[in-house]
Coordinates of C-alpha atoms and ligand atoms in Angstrom, one line a residue:
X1 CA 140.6 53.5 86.7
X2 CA 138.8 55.5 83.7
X3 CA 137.6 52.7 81.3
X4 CA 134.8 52.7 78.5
X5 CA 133.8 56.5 79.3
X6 CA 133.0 55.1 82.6
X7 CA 134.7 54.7 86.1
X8 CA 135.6 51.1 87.2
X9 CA 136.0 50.5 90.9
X10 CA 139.2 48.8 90.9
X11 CA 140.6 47.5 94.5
X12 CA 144.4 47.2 94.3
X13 CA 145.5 44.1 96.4
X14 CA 149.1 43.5 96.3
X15 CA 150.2 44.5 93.3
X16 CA 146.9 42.9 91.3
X17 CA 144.0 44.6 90.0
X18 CA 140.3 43.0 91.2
X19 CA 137.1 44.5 90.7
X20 CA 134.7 44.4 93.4
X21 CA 132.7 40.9 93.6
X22 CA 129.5 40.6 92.7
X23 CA 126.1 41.4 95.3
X24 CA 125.2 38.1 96.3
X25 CA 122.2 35.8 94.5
X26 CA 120.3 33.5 97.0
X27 CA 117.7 30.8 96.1
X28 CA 115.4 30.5 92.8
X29 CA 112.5 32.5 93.7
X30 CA 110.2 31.3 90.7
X31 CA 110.4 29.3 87.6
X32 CA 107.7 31.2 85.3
X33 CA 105.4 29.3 82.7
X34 CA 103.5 31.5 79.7
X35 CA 100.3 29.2 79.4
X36 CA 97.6 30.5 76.9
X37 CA 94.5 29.8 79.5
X38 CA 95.9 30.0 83.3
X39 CA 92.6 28.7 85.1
X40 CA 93.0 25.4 82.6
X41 CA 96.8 25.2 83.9
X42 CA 96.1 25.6 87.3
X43 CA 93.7 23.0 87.1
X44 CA 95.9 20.5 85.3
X45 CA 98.5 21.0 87.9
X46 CA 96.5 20.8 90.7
X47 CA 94.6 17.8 89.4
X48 CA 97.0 16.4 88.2
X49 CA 100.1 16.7 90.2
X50 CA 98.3 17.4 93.2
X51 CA 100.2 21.2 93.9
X52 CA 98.9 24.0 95.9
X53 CA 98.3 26.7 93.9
X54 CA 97.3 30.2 94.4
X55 CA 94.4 32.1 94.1
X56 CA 94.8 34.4 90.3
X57 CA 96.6 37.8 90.6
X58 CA 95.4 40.3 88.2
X59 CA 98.5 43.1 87.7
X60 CA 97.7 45.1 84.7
X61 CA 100.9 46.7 85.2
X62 CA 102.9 43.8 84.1
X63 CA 100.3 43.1 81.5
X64 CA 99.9 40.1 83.4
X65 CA 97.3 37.6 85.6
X66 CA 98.9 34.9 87.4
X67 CA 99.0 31.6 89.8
X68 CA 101.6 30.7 91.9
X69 CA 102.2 26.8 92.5
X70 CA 104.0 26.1 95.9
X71 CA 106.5 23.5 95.7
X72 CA 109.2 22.1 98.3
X73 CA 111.7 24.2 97.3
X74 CA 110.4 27.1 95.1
X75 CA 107.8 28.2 92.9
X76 CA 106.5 28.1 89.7
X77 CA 104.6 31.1 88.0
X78 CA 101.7 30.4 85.9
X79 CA 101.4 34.0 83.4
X80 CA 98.7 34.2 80.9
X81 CA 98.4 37.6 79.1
X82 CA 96.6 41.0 80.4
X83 CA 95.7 43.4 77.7
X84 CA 96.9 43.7 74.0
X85 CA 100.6 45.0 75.4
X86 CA 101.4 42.3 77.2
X87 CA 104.7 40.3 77.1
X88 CA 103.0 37.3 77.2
X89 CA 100.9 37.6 74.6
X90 CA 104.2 38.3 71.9
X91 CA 105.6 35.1 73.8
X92 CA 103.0 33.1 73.1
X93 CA 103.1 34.3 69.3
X94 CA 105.9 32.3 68.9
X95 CA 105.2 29.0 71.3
X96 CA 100.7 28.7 70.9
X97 CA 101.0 26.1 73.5
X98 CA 102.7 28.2 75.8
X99 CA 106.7 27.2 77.3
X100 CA 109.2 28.1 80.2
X101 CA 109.4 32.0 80.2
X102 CA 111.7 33.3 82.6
X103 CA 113.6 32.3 85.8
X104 CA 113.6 34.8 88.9
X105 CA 116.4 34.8 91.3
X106 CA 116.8 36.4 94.7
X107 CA 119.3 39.3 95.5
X108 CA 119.5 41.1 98.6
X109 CA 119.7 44.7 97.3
X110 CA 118.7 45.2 93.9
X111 CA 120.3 48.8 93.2
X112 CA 123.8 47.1 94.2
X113 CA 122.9 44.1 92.2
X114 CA 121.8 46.5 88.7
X115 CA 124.8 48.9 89.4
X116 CA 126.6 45.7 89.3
X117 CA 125.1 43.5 86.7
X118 CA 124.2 46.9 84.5
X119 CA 127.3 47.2 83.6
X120 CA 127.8 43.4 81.6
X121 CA 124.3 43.1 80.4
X122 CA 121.2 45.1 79.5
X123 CA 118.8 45.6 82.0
X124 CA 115.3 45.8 80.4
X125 CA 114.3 48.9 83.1
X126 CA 116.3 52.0 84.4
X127 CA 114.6 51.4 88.0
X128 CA 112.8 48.5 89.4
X129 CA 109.5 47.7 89.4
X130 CA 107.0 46.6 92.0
X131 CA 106.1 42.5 91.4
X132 CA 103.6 40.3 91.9
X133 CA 105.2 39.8 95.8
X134 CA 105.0 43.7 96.3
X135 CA 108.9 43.5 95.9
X136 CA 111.4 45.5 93.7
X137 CA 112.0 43.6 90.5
X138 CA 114.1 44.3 87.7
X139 CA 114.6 42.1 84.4
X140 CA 118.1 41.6 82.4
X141 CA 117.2 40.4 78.6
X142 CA 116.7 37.1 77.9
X143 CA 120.2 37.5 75.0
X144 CA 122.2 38.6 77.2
X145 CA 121.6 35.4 79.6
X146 CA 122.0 32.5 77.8
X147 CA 118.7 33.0 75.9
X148 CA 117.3 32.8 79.3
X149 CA 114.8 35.7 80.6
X150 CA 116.2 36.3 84.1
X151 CA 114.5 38.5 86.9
X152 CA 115.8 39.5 89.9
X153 CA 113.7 39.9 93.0
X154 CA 114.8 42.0 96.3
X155 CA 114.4 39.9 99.2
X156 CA 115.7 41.5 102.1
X157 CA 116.5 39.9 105.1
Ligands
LIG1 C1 107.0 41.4 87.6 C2 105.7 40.7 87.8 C3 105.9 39.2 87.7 C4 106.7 38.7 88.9 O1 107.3 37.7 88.9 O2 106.6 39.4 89.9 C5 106.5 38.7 86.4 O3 107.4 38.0 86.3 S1 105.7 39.5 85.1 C6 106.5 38.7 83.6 C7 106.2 39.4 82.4 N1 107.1 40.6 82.3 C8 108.1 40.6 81.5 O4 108.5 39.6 80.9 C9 109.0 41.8 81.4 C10 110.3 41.6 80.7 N2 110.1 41.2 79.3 C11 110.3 42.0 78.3 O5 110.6 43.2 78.4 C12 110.1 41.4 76.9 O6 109.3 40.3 77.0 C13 111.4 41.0 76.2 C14 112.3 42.3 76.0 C15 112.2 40.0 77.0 C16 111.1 40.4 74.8 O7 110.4 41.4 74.1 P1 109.5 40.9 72.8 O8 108.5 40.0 73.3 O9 109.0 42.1 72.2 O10 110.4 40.0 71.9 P2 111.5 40.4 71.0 O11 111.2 40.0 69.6 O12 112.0 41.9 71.2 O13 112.6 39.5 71.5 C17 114.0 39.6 71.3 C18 114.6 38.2 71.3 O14 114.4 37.7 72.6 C19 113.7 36.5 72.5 N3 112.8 36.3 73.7 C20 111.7 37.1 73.9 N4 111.1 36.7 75.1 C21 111.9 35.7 75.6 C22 111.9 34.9 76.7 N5 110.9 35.0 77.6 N6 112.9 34.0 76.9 C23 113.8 33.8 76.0 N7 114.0 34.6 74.9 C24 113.0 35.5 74.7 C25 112.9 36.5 71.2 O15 112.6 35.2 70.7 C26 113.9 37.3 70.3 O16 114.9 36.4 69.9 P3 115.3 36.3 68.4 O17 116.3 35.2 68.3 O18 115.8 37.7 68.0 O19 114.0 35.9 67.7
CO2 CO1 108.4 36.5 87.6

């Protein structure tokens, strides 16, 4: 069916229309944290709370250095900025002490899951890019989510 300037895949099952479901989303990979001095949060969570966390990353492509905090059932992402682009530092503009930034959630094949999603919301890159697990990521904007930032990570298998 032509539709929008753009072709929707439309199954016809008896008599009624359906478009094809959605790729599948699996578990909450990460809950990510902006924090204006990472070493002081890792510290506070590790002293405090008692976590594991990880060593720091450093990945200047994100515009990012961060600390992953193992937890029972997922992980949180401690970002501080890296370098005068990054979209940490414009987050932190607006909340000093530093907040909840984003959410990232597992998909099994990313392409099938932007070809999917793509088409509802905006998709903040055209192809995914390499994360901090050295897996394809892509981000859909935070407006378009209930004001939520929302990353999805390939995990295959
Ligand atoms: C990938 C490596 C690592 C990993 O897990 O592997 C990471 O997760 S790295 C994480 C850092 N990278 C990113 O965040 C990339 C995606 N982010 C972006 O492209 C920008 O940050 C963007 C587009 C979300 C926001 O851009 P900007 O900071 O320039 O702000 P705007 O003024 O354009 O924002 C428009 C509108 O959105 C609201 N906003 C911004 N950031 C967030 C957020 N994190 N959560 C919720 N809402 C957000 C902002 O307040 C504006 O709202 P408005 O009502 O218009 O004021
Ligand atoms: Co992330």
């Amino acid at each position: 069916m032509w539709r929008g300037g753009r072709w929707a895949l439309q199954v016809v099952v008896g008599r009624r229309f359906t478009t094809a479901p959605p790729p599948p989303v699996g578990r909450l990979n990460h809950l990510a944290i902006a924090v204006p001095d990472l070493d002081a949060a890792a510290a506070r969570y590790r002293d405090v709370l008692g976590v594991k966390c990880s060593e720091p990353l450093s990945l200047p492509e994100h515009g990012v250095r961060v600390v992953f905090v193992e937890l029972a059932n997922t992980k949180l992402e401690l970002l501080e900025p890296l370098g005068d682009a990054s979209p940490i530092a414009a987050f932190l503009q607006k909340n000093s002490a530093g907040g909840i930034h984003h959410i990232c959630l597992e998909v099994t094949d990313i392409h099938a899951s932007m070809a999917h999603v793509g088409k509802r919301v905006r998709l903040l890159d055209k192809e995914p890019k390499t994360g901090a697990h050295g897996l394809p990521v892509v981000f859909v904007h935070p407006k378009d989510m209930c004001g939520v930032l929302t990353e999805l990570e390939e995990m295959k298998g």
